[in-house]
Amino acid sequence: MKTLVFGTKPYDRRFLEAANDQHGHSLTFLEPRLDEATAALAAGYEAVCVFVNDTVSRPVLDILAEGGVRVVALRCAGYNNVDLAAAEELGIAVVRVPAYSPNAVSEFTVGLVLALDRKIHRAWARVRENNFALDGLIGRNLESRTVGVIGTGRIGALVARAFKLGFGCEVLASDPYPDAELAAVGIRYVEPEMVLRSSDIVSLHCPLTPKTRHLVDAKAIAEARDGLLLVNTSRGALIDTRAVIDGLKSGKIGGVALDVYEQEADLFFEDLSSEIIQDDDFQRLLTFPNVLVTGHQAFLTEEALRAIAETTLTSLSDYEAGRPLANRVEAEKVRPSHLASEAS
Ligand code: NAD
């Protein structure tokens, strides 16, 4: 299929081109994101391929449809940036990659906890300055501490297992659909409030929905254990950033590791090292010694990128051959519970 790939990074191109040897689609790569200004570039293409921060709104879809686009292929799991109802009305199929590598994200999450808890990010910076002093780098053993996992789906289940079976932690979990296999290995399901109140470390793995927005707010932080370590590799808006900043300033929160951030669309995936960042909350976060931020890279492994490319191109091949689309996202199927859900 003649496909225009928006928001291309070098690694997207490398993995899509490698996987395309088996599919033979005609891929054209563009650096700009898809939005109202760039949508007209897709005229004459049958498909566009986009990522988490491209805009696939009704006006954009109108322009795409007019130019002949029949498929929007998301090279990610989330579809919160797509107006599914408009796509359906316009006869545009939307496909995604629902699960490319839960291990990529769960392993990164464990890495963030270890780095934050043992102050590895600070040690690295010190040693580069020939400062080998250890004062201020005292950490805690993970064994026997209580880790709370909110959302035990594909990623959260792996995180819960790693802490329980790998590190000997007590693991509390919450999920509307408890996993019997996790319960069988001793992971205890409790209410979300209880997870937040009774854990030393809390890791978020539920989707962003109206219900989970600002799940970690000022109240939750006030009720949490002193010195709470908070880890978010799920979606930025699960956390009220300003409340977290207040918690860090007061010392109530002992550390925060974020791979996602509420306003990340204006920042992440771009090199802004020569720019003045206007987001004061983000800049304040970076001033704390006990805050570790990465730019939405938990998914970024060879295996995940290969799986994303293969699934995306298979969807295009299936569409072209008139086969059923296993990874199609349809408006009525996701409403109402997942209407505003986000996943990367
Ligand atoms: P999943 O759908 O397999 O699991 C999500 C789980 O959350 C489900 O079991 C669901 O029942 C549960 N859940 C829903 N509402 C809840 C609530 N109110 N409280 C507790 N649990 C709730 O999704 P996944 O593949 O495990 O992905 C989890 C999250 O990770 C995604 O939502 C996405 O935002 C994020 N993600 C991040 C990256 C990254 O690079 N940082 C990559 C992929 C996914």
CSV table of C-alpha atoms and ligand atoms in Angstrom, one decimal:
chain,number,residue,atom,x,y,z
A,1,MET,CA,0.0,0.0,0.0
A,2,LYS,CA,1.2,3.5,-0.7
A,3,THR,CA,1.7,4.8,2.9
A,4,LEU,CA,2.9,8.1,4.3
A,5,VAL,CA,4.6,7.7,7.6
A,6,PHE,CA,4.3,10.8,9.8
A,7,GLY,CA,6.5,11.8,12.7
A,8,THR,CA,9.3,9.5,11.6
A,9,LYS,CA,12.3,9.1,13.8
A,10,PRO,CA,15.4,7.3,12.5
A,11,TYR,CA,14.6,4.2,14.5
A,12,ASP,CA,11.0,4.1,13.1
A,13,ARG,CA,12.4,4.1,9.6
A,14,ARG,CA,15.0,1.5,10.3
A,15,PHE,CA,12.5,-1.0,11.8
A,16,LEU,CA,9.7,-0.3,9.3
A,17,GLU,CA,12.0,-0.7,6.3
A,18,ALA,CA,13.5,-3.9,7.7
A,19,ALA,CA,10.0,-5.4,8.3
A,20,ASN,CA,8.8,-4.2,4.9
A,21,ASP,CA,11.1,-6.6,3.1
A,22,GLN,CA,8.3,-9.2,3.7
A,23,HIS,CA,5.4,-6.9,2.8
A,24,GLY,CA,6.5,-4.8,-0.1
A,25,HIS,CA,4.5,-1.7,0.8
A,26,SER,CA,5.5,1.7,-0.7
A,27,LEU,CA,6.6,3.7,2.4
A,28,THR,CA,7.4,7.4,2.4
A,29,PHE,CA,8.8,8.9,5.6
A,30,LEU,CA,8.1,12.4,6.8
A,31,GLU,CA,9.5,14.0,10.0
A,32,PRO,CA,6.6,16.4,10.7
A,33,ARG,CA,3.7,15.1,12.7
A,34,LEU,CA,0.2,14.7,11.2
A,35,ASP,CA,-2.0,17.7,12.0
A,36,GLU,CA,-4.3,20.0,10.1
A,37,ALA,CA,-1.3,21.8,8.5
A,38,THR,CA,0.4,18.6,7.2
A,39,ALA,CA,-2.6,16.4,6.4
A,40,ALA,CA,-2.8,17.6,2.8
A,41,LEU,CA,0.6,16.0,2.2
A,42,ALA,CA,-1.1,12.6,2.3
A,43,ALA,CA,-3.1,13.3,-0.9
A,44,GLY,CA,-2.7,10.3,-3.2
A,45,TYR,CA,-1.7,7.9,-0.4
A,46,GLU,CA,-3.9,5.0,0.6
A,47,ALA,CA,-2.7,4.9,4.2
A,48,VAL,CA,-1.0,7.1,6.8
A,49,CYS,CA,1.1,5.7,9.7
A,50,VAL,CA,1.2,7.8,12.9
A,51,PHE,CA,2.3,7.8,16.6
A,52,VAL,CA,1.0,8.9,20.0
A,53,ASN,CA,1.3,12.7,19.5
A,54,ASP,CA,0.0,13.0,16.0
A,55,THR,CA,-3.4,14.7,15.7
A,56,VAL,CA,-6.1,12.5,14.0
A,57,SER,CA,-9.1,14.8,14.6
A,58,ARG,CA,-12.2,15.2,12.5
A,59,PRO,CA,-10.8,18.1,10.4
A,60,VAL,CA,-7.6,16.1,9.8
A,61,LEU,CA,-9.6,13.0,8.8
A,62,ASP,CA,-11.7,15.1,6.5
A,63,ILE,CA,-8.5,16.2,4.7
A,64,LEU,CA,-7.1,12.7,4.6
A,65,ALA,CA,-10.4,11.2,3.2
A,66,GLU,CA,-10.5,13.9,0.5
A,67,GLY,CA,-7.0,12.9,-0.5
A,68,GLY,CA,-7.9,9.3,-0.8
A,69,VAL,CA,-6.6,7.8,2.5
A,70,ARG,CA,-8.4,4.6,3.5
A,71,VAL,CA,-6.4,3.5,6.5
A,72,VAL,CA,-4.8,5.2,9.6
A,73,ALA,CA,-2.2,2.8,11.1
A,74,LEU,CA,-1.2,3.7,14.6
A,75,ARG,CA,2.2,2.4,15.5
A,76,CYS,CA,1.2,2.4,19.1
A,77,ALA,CA,-1.5,0.9,21.4
A,78,GLY,CA,-3.3,4.1,22.3
A,79,TYR,CA,-5.9,5.8,20.1
A,80,ASN,CA,-6.9,8.7,22.3
A,81,ASN,CA,-5.6,11.0,19.6
A,82,VAL,CA,-8.0,9.6,17.0
A,83,ASP,CA,-11.6,10.7,16.4
A,84,LEU,CA,-12.9,7.2,15.8
A,85,ALA,CA,-16.5,8.3,15.1
A,86,ALA,CA,-15.3,10.6,12.3
A,87,ALA,CA,-13.0,7.9,10.9
A,88,GLU,CA,-15.9,5.5,10.8
A,89,GLU,CA,-18.2,8.1,9.1
A,90,LEU,CA,-15.5,8.7,6.5
A,91,GLY,CA,-14.9,5.0,5.9
A,92,ILE,CA,-11.4,5.2,7.1
A,93,ALA,CA,-10.1,2.1,9.0
A,94,VAL,CA,-8.1,2.7,12.1
A,95,VAL,CA,-5.6,0.0,13.2
A,96,ARG,CA,-3.2,-0.1,16.1
A,97,VAL,CA,-0.6,-2.3,17.9
A,98,PRO,CA,-2.3,-3.4,21.1
A,99,ALA,CA,0.5,-5.2,22.8
A,100,TYR,CA,4.0,-5.0,21.4
A,101,SER,CA,6.2,-5.8,24.4
A,102,PRO,CA,4.9,-5.6,27.9
A,103,ASN,CA,8.4,-6.8,29.0
A,104,ALA,CA,10.0,-3.7,27.5
A,105,VAL,CA,7.9,-1.4,29.8
A,106,SER,CA,7.9,-3.6,32.9
A,107,GLU,CA,11.6,-4.1,32.8
A,108,PHE,CA,12.2,-0.3,32.4
A,109,THR,CA,9.8,0.3,35.3
A,110,VAL,CA,11.9,-2.0,37.6
A,111,GLY,CA,15.0,-0.2,36.3
A,112,LEU,CA,13.5,3.2,37.3
A,113,VAL,CA,12.7,1.9,40.8
A,114,LEU,CA,16.2,0.6,41.3
A,115,ALA,CA,17.8,3.7,39.9
A,116,LEU,CA,15.7,6.0,42.0
A,117,ASP,CA,15.9,4.0,45.2
A,118,ARG,CA,19.6,3.5,45.1
A,119,LYS,CA,20.3,6.9,43.6
A,120,ILE,CA,22.2,5.5,40.6
A,121,HIS,CA,21.4,8.6,38.5
A,122,ARG,CA,23.1,10.8,41.1
A,123,ALA,CA,26.0,8.5,41.5
A,124,TRP,CA,26.6,8.5,37.8
A,125,ALA,CA,26.7,12.3,37.7
A,126,ARG,CA,29.0,12.5,40.7
A,127,VAL,CA,31.5,10.0,39.3
A,128,ARG,CA,31.7,11.9,36.0
A,129,GLU,CA,33.0,14.9,38.2
A,130,ASN,CA,35.5,12.6,39.9
A,131,ASN,CA,33.4,12.9,43.1
A,132,PHE,CA,33.5,9.5,44.7
A,133,ALA,CA,32.0,10.5,48.0
A,134,LEU,CA,29.1,8.3,49.1
A,135,ASP,CA,27.4,10.7,51.5
A,136,GLY,CA,23.8,11.3,50.4
A,137,LEU,CA,23.6,8.1,48.4
A,138,ILE,CA,22.2,5.8,51.0
A,139,GLY,CA,19.4,3.7,49.6
A,140,ARG,CA,17.1,1.0,51.0
A,141,ASN,CA,16.9,-2.8,50.4
A,142,LEU,CA,13.8,-3.7,48.3
A,143,GLU,CA,13.3,-7.0,50.1
A,144,SER,CA,10.3,-6.9,52.5
A,145,ARG,CA,9.2,-3.5,51.4
A,146,THR,CA,5.7,-3.0,50.2
A,147,VAL,CA,5.2,-2.3,46.5
A,148,GLY,CA,1.8,-1.2,45.2
A,149,VAL,CA,0.8,-1.9,41.6
A,150,ILE,CA,-2.2,-0.1,40.2
A,151,GLY,CA,-3.4,-2.0,37.1
A,152,THR,CA,-2.3,-5.6,36.7
A,153,GLY,CA,-2.8,-6.0,33.0
A,154,ARG,CA,-0.1,-7.0,30.6
A,155,ILE,CA,2.6,-4.7,32.0
A,156,GLY,CA,1.5,-4.4,35.7
A,157,ALA,CA,1.3,-8.2,36.1
A,158,LEU,CA,5.0,-8.5,35.0
A,159,VAL,CA,6.0,-5.7,37.4
A,160,ALA,CA,4.1,-7.2,40.3
A,161,ARG,CA,5.7,-10.6,39.6
A,162,ALA,CA,9.2,-9.1,39.4
A,163,PHE,CA,8.9,-7.4,42.8
A,164,LYS,CA,7.2,-10.3,44.5
A,165,LEU,CA,9.1,-13.2,43.0
A,166,GLY,CA,12.4,-11.5,42.1
A,167,PHE,CA,13.0,-9.1,45.0
A,168,GLY,CA,10.9,-10.7,47.8
A,169,CYS,CA,8.7,-7.6,48.3
A,170,GLU,CA,5.2,-7.6,49.7
A,171,VAL,CA,3.0,-6.6,46.7
A,172,LEU,CA,-0.4,-5.0,46.9
A,173,ALA,CA,-2.4,-4.6,43.7
A,174,SER,CA,-5.6,-3.1,42.5
A,175,ASP,CA,-7.5,-3.8,39.3
A,176,PRO,CA,-11.2,-4.1,38.5
A,177,TYR,CA,-10.3,-7.5,37.0
A,178,PRO,CA,-8.0,-9.3,39.5
A,179,ASP,CA,-5.6,-11.8,38.1
A,180,ALA,CA,-6.0,-15.2,39.8
A,181,GLU,CA,-2.5,-16.3,38.9
A,182,LEU,CA,-1.0,-13.2,40.6
A,183,ALA,CA,-3.2,-13.9,43.7
A,184,ALA,CA,-1.9,-17.5,43.7
A,185,VAL,CA,1.7,-16.3,44.1
A,186,GLY,CA,0.8,-14.2,47.1
A,187,ILE,CA,0.1,-10.8,45.5
A,188,ARG,CA,-2.8,-9.2,47.5
A,189,TYR,CA,-5.6,-7.4,45.8
A,190,VAL,CA,-7.0,-4.5,47.7
A,191,GLU,CA,-8.9,-1.2,47.0
A,192,PRO,CA,-6.8,1.4,45.1
A,193,GLU,CA,-6.9,3.8,48.1
A,194,MET,CA,-5.4,1.0,50.2
A,195,VAL,CA,-2.6,0.5,47.7
A,196,LEU,CA,-1.8,4.2,47.8
A,197,ARG,CA,-2.0,4.3,51.6
A,198,SER,CA,-0.1,1.2,52.5
A,199,SER,CA,2.8,1.0,50.0
A,200,ASP,CA,6.4,2.2,50.2
A,201,ILE,CA,6.6,2.2,46.4
A,202,VAL,CA,3.6,2.8,44.1
A,203,SER,CA,3.9,1.9,40.4
A,204,LEU,CA,1.0,3.0,38.0
A,205,HIS,CA,0.0,0.6,35.2
A,206,CYS,CA,-3.7,1.4,34.6
A,207,PRO,CA,-5.0,3.3,31.5
A,208,LEU,CA,-5.8,6.9,31.6
A,209,THR,CA,-9.6,7.3,31.7
A,210,PRO,CA,-11.9,10.0,33.3
A,211,LYS,CA,-11.9,7.8,36.4
A,212,THR,CA,-8.2,7.4,36.7
A,213,ARG,CA,-7.2,11.0,35.8
A,214,HIS,CA,-5.3,12.4,38.8
A,215,LEU,CA,-5.6,9.2,40.7
A,216,VAL,CA,-2.6,10.4,42.6
A,217,ASP,CA,-3.7,13.8,43.8
A,218,ALA,CA,-3.1,15.9,46.9
A,219,LYS,CA,-5.5,13.8,49.1
A,220,ALA,CA,-3.8,10.5,48.0
A,221,ILE,CA,-0.4,12.0,48.7
A,222,ALA,CA,-1.5,13.3,52.1
A,223,GLU,CA,-2.7,9.8,53.1
A,224,ALA,CA,0.3,7.9,51.7
A,225,ARG,CA,3.2,6.6,53.7
A,226,ASP,CA,5.9,9.1,54.5
A,227,GLY,CA,8.7,8.9,52.0
A,228,LEU,CA,6.6,7.3,49.2
A,229,LEU,CA,8.4,6.4,46.0
A,230,LEU,CA,6.1,7.0,43.1
A,231,VAL,CA,6.7,5.6,39.6
A,232,ASN,CA,4.7,6.3,36.5
A,233,THR,CA,5.4,4.6,33.2
A,234,SER,CA,1.7,4.6,32.2
A,235,ARG,CA,0.2,8.0,31.4
A,236,GLY,CA,1.2,11.4,32.7
A,237,ALA,CA,-2.2,12.6,33.8
A,238,LEU,CA,-2.7,9.7,36.2
A,239,ILE,CA,-0.7,12.1,38.5
A,240,ASP,CA,-1.5,15.6,39.5
A,241,THR,CA,1.9,17.1,38.8
A,242,ARG,CA,1.4,20.1,41.0
A,243,ALA,CA,0.3,18.0,44.0
A,244,VAL,CA,3.4,15.8,43.5
A,245,ILE,CA,5.6,18.9,43.4
A,246,ASP,CA,4.1,20.0,46.8
A,247,GLY,CA,4.6,16.5,48.1
A,248,LEU,CA,8.3,16.6,47.1
A,249,LYS,CA,8.8,20.1,48.6
A,250,SER,CA,7.3,19.1,51.9
A,251,GLY,CA,9.3,15.8,52.0
A,252,LYS,CA,6.2,13.7,52.2
A,253,ILE,CA,7.2,12.1,48.9
A,254,GLY,CA,10.6,10.5,49.0
A,255,GLY,CA,11.2,10.2,45.3
A,256,VAL,CA,9.5,10.2,41.9
A,257,ALA,CA,10.4,8.4,38.6
A,258,LEU,CA,8.4,9.4,35.6
A,259,ASP,CA,8.6,8.1,32.0
A,260,VAL,CA,5.4,10.0,31.2
A,261,TYR,CA,4.3,13.5,32.0
A,262,GLU,CA,1.0,15.3,31.8
A,263,GLN,CA,2.1,17.9,29.3
A,264,GLU,CA,4.6,15.7,27.5
A,265,ALA,CA,3.1,16.3,24.0
A,266,ASP,CA,4.9,19.7,24.0
A,267,LEU,CA,8.2,18.2,25.0
A,268,PHE,CA,8.9,14.5,24.5
A,269,PHE,CA,10.5,12.9,21.4
A,270,GLU,CA,12.2,16.1,20.3
A,271,ASP,CA,15.7,17.5,20.9
A,272,LEU,CA,14.9,20.8,22.8
A,273,SER,CA,18.4,21.1,24.2
A,274,SER,CA,18.8,24.6,22.7
A,275,GLU,CA,15.4,25.8,23.6
A,276,ILE,CA,14.0,27.6,26.6
A,277,ILE,CA,11.4,25.3,28.1
A,278,GLN,CA,8.3,27.2,29.0
A,279,ASP,CA,6.7,24.5,31.2
A,280,ASP,CA,7.5,25.7,34.7
A,281,ASP,CA,6.1,22.6,36.4
A,282,PHE,CA,8.3,20.3,34.3
A,283,GLN,CA,11.3,22.5,35.0
A,284,ARG,CA,10.6,22.5,38.8
A,285,LEU,CA,10.4,18.7,38.7
A,286,LEU,CA,13.8,18.5,37.2
A,287,THR,CA,15.3,20.6,40.1
A,288,PHE,CA,14.6,17.9,42.7
A,289,PRO,CA,17.5,15.5,43.4
A,290,ASN,CA,15.0,12.7,44.1
A,291,VAL,CA,13.2,13.0,40.8
A,292,LEU,CA,14.2,10.9,37.7
A,293,VAL,CA,12.5,11.7,34.4
A,294,THR,CA,12.9,9.9,31.1
A,295,GLY,CA,11.1,10.9,27.9
A,296,HIS,CA,8.6,8.2,27.3
A,297,GLN,CA,11.2,5.6,26.4
A,298,ALA,CA,9.9,2.6,28.4
A,299,PHE,CA,8.7,0.9,25.2
A,300,LEU,CA,12.0,1.5,23.3
A,301,THR,CA,13.6,-1.9,22.8
A,302,GLU,CA,14.7,-3.7,19.7
A,303,GLU,CA,12.0,-6.3,20.3
A,304,ALA,CA,9.2,-3.8,20.8
A,305,LEU,CA,10.2,-1.8,17.7
A,306,ARG,CA,10.3,-4.9,15.6
A,307,ALA,CA,6.9,-6.0,16.9
A,308,ILE,CA,5.4,-2.6,16.2
A,309,ALA,CA,6.7,-2.5,12.7
A,310,GLU,CA,5.6,-6.1,11.9
A,311,THR,CA,2.1,-5.6,13.3
A,312,THR,CA,1.6,-2.3,11.6
A,313,LEU,CA,2.7,-3.6,8.2
A,314,THR,CA,0.7,-6.8,8.6
A,315,SER,CA,-2.4,-4.7,9.2
A,316,LEU,CA,-1.7,-2.8,5.9
A,317,SER,CA,-1.2,-6.1,4.1
A,318,ASP,CA,-4.5,-7.5,5.5
A,319,TYR,CA,-6.4,-4.4,4.5
A,320,GLU,CA,-5.0,-4.6,1.0
A,321,ALA,CA,-5.9,-8.2,0.6
A,322,GLY,CA,-9.4,-7.7,2.0
A,323,ARG,CA,-8.7,-9.9,5.1
A,324,PRO,CA,-10.3,-9.1,8.5
A,325,LEU,CA,-8.3,-6.5,10.5
A,326,ALA,CA,-7.4,-8.2,13.8
A,327,ASN,CA,-6.1,-4.9,15.3
A,328,ARG,CA,-8.9,-2.6,14.1
A,329,VAL,CA,-10.2,0.0,16.6
A,330,GLU,CA,-13.9,0.7,16.1
A,331,ALA,CA,-15.8,3.6,17.7
A,332,GLU,CA,-18.8,1.6,19.1
A,333,LYS,CA,-16.6,-1.2,20.5
A,334,VAL,CA,-14.5,1.2,22.6
A,335,ARG,CA,-17.4,3.3,23.9
A,336,PRO,CA,-18.1,4.3,26.6
A,337,SER,CA,-15.5,2.6,28.9
A,338,HIS,CA,-12.4,3.2,26.8
A,339,LEU,CA,-13.5,6.4,25.1
A,340,ALA,CA,-10.9,8.5,26.7
A,341,SER,CA,-8.4,5.8,27.5
A,342,GLU,CA,-4.8,6.3,26.5
A,343,ALA,CA,-2.0,3.9,26.0
A,344,SER,CA,1.3,4.3,24.3
B,1,NAD,P1,-3.6,-3.4,29.8
B,1,NAD,O1,-4.9,-3.0,29.2
B,1,NAD,O2,-3.1,-4.8,29.6
B,1,NAD,O3,-3.7,-3.3,31.4
B,1,NAD,C1,-4.3,-2.2,32.1
B,1,NAD,C2,-5.0,-2.8,33.3
B,1,NAD,O4,-5.4,-1.7,34.1
B,1,NAD,C3,-6.1,-3.7,33.1
B,1,NAD,O5,-6.0,-4.9,33.8
B,1,NAD,C4,-7.3,-2.9,33.6
B,1,NAD,O6,-8.4,-3.8,34.2
B,1,NAD,C5,-6.7,-2.1,34.7
B,1,NAD,N1,-7.4,-0.9,35.1
B,1,NAD,C6,-8.3,-0.2,34.4
B,1,NAD,N2,-8.9,0.8,35.2
B,1,NAD,C7,-8.3,0.6,36.4
B,1,NAD,C8,-8.4,1.4,37.7
B,1,NAD,N3,-9.2,2.4,37.8
B,1,NAD,N4,-7.6,0.9,38.7
B,1,NAD,C9,-6.8,-0.1,38.6
B,1,NAD,N5,-6.6,-0.8,37.4
B,1,NAD,C10,-7.4,-0.4,36.4
B,1,NAD,O7,-2.5,-2.3,29.5
B,1,NAD,P2,-0.9,-2.5,29.5
B,1,NAD,O8,-0.5,-3.0,28.1
B,1,NAD,O9,-0.5,-3.3,30.7
B,1,NAD,O10,-0.5,-1.0,29.6
B,1,NAD,C11,-0.6,-0.3,30.8
B,1,NAD,C12,-0.4,1.2,30.6
B,1,NAD,O11,1.0,1.3,30.2
B,1,NAD,C13,-1.1,1.7,29.4
B,1,NAD,O12,-2.3,2.3,29.8
B,1,NAD,C14,-0.2,2.7,28.8
B,1,NAD,O13,-0.6,4.0,29.1
B,1,NAD,C15,1.2,2.4,29.4
B,1,NAD,N6,2.2,2.2,28.4
B,1,NAD,C16,3.3,3.0,28.5
B,1,NAD,C17,4.4,2.8,27.6
B,1,NAD,C18,5.7,3.6,27.7
B,1,NAD,O14,6.5,3.6,26.8
B,1,NAD,N7,5.9,4.4,28.8
B,1,NAD,C19,4.3,1.8,26.6
B,1,NAD,C20,3.2,1.0,26.6
B,1,NAD,C21,2.1,1.2,27.5
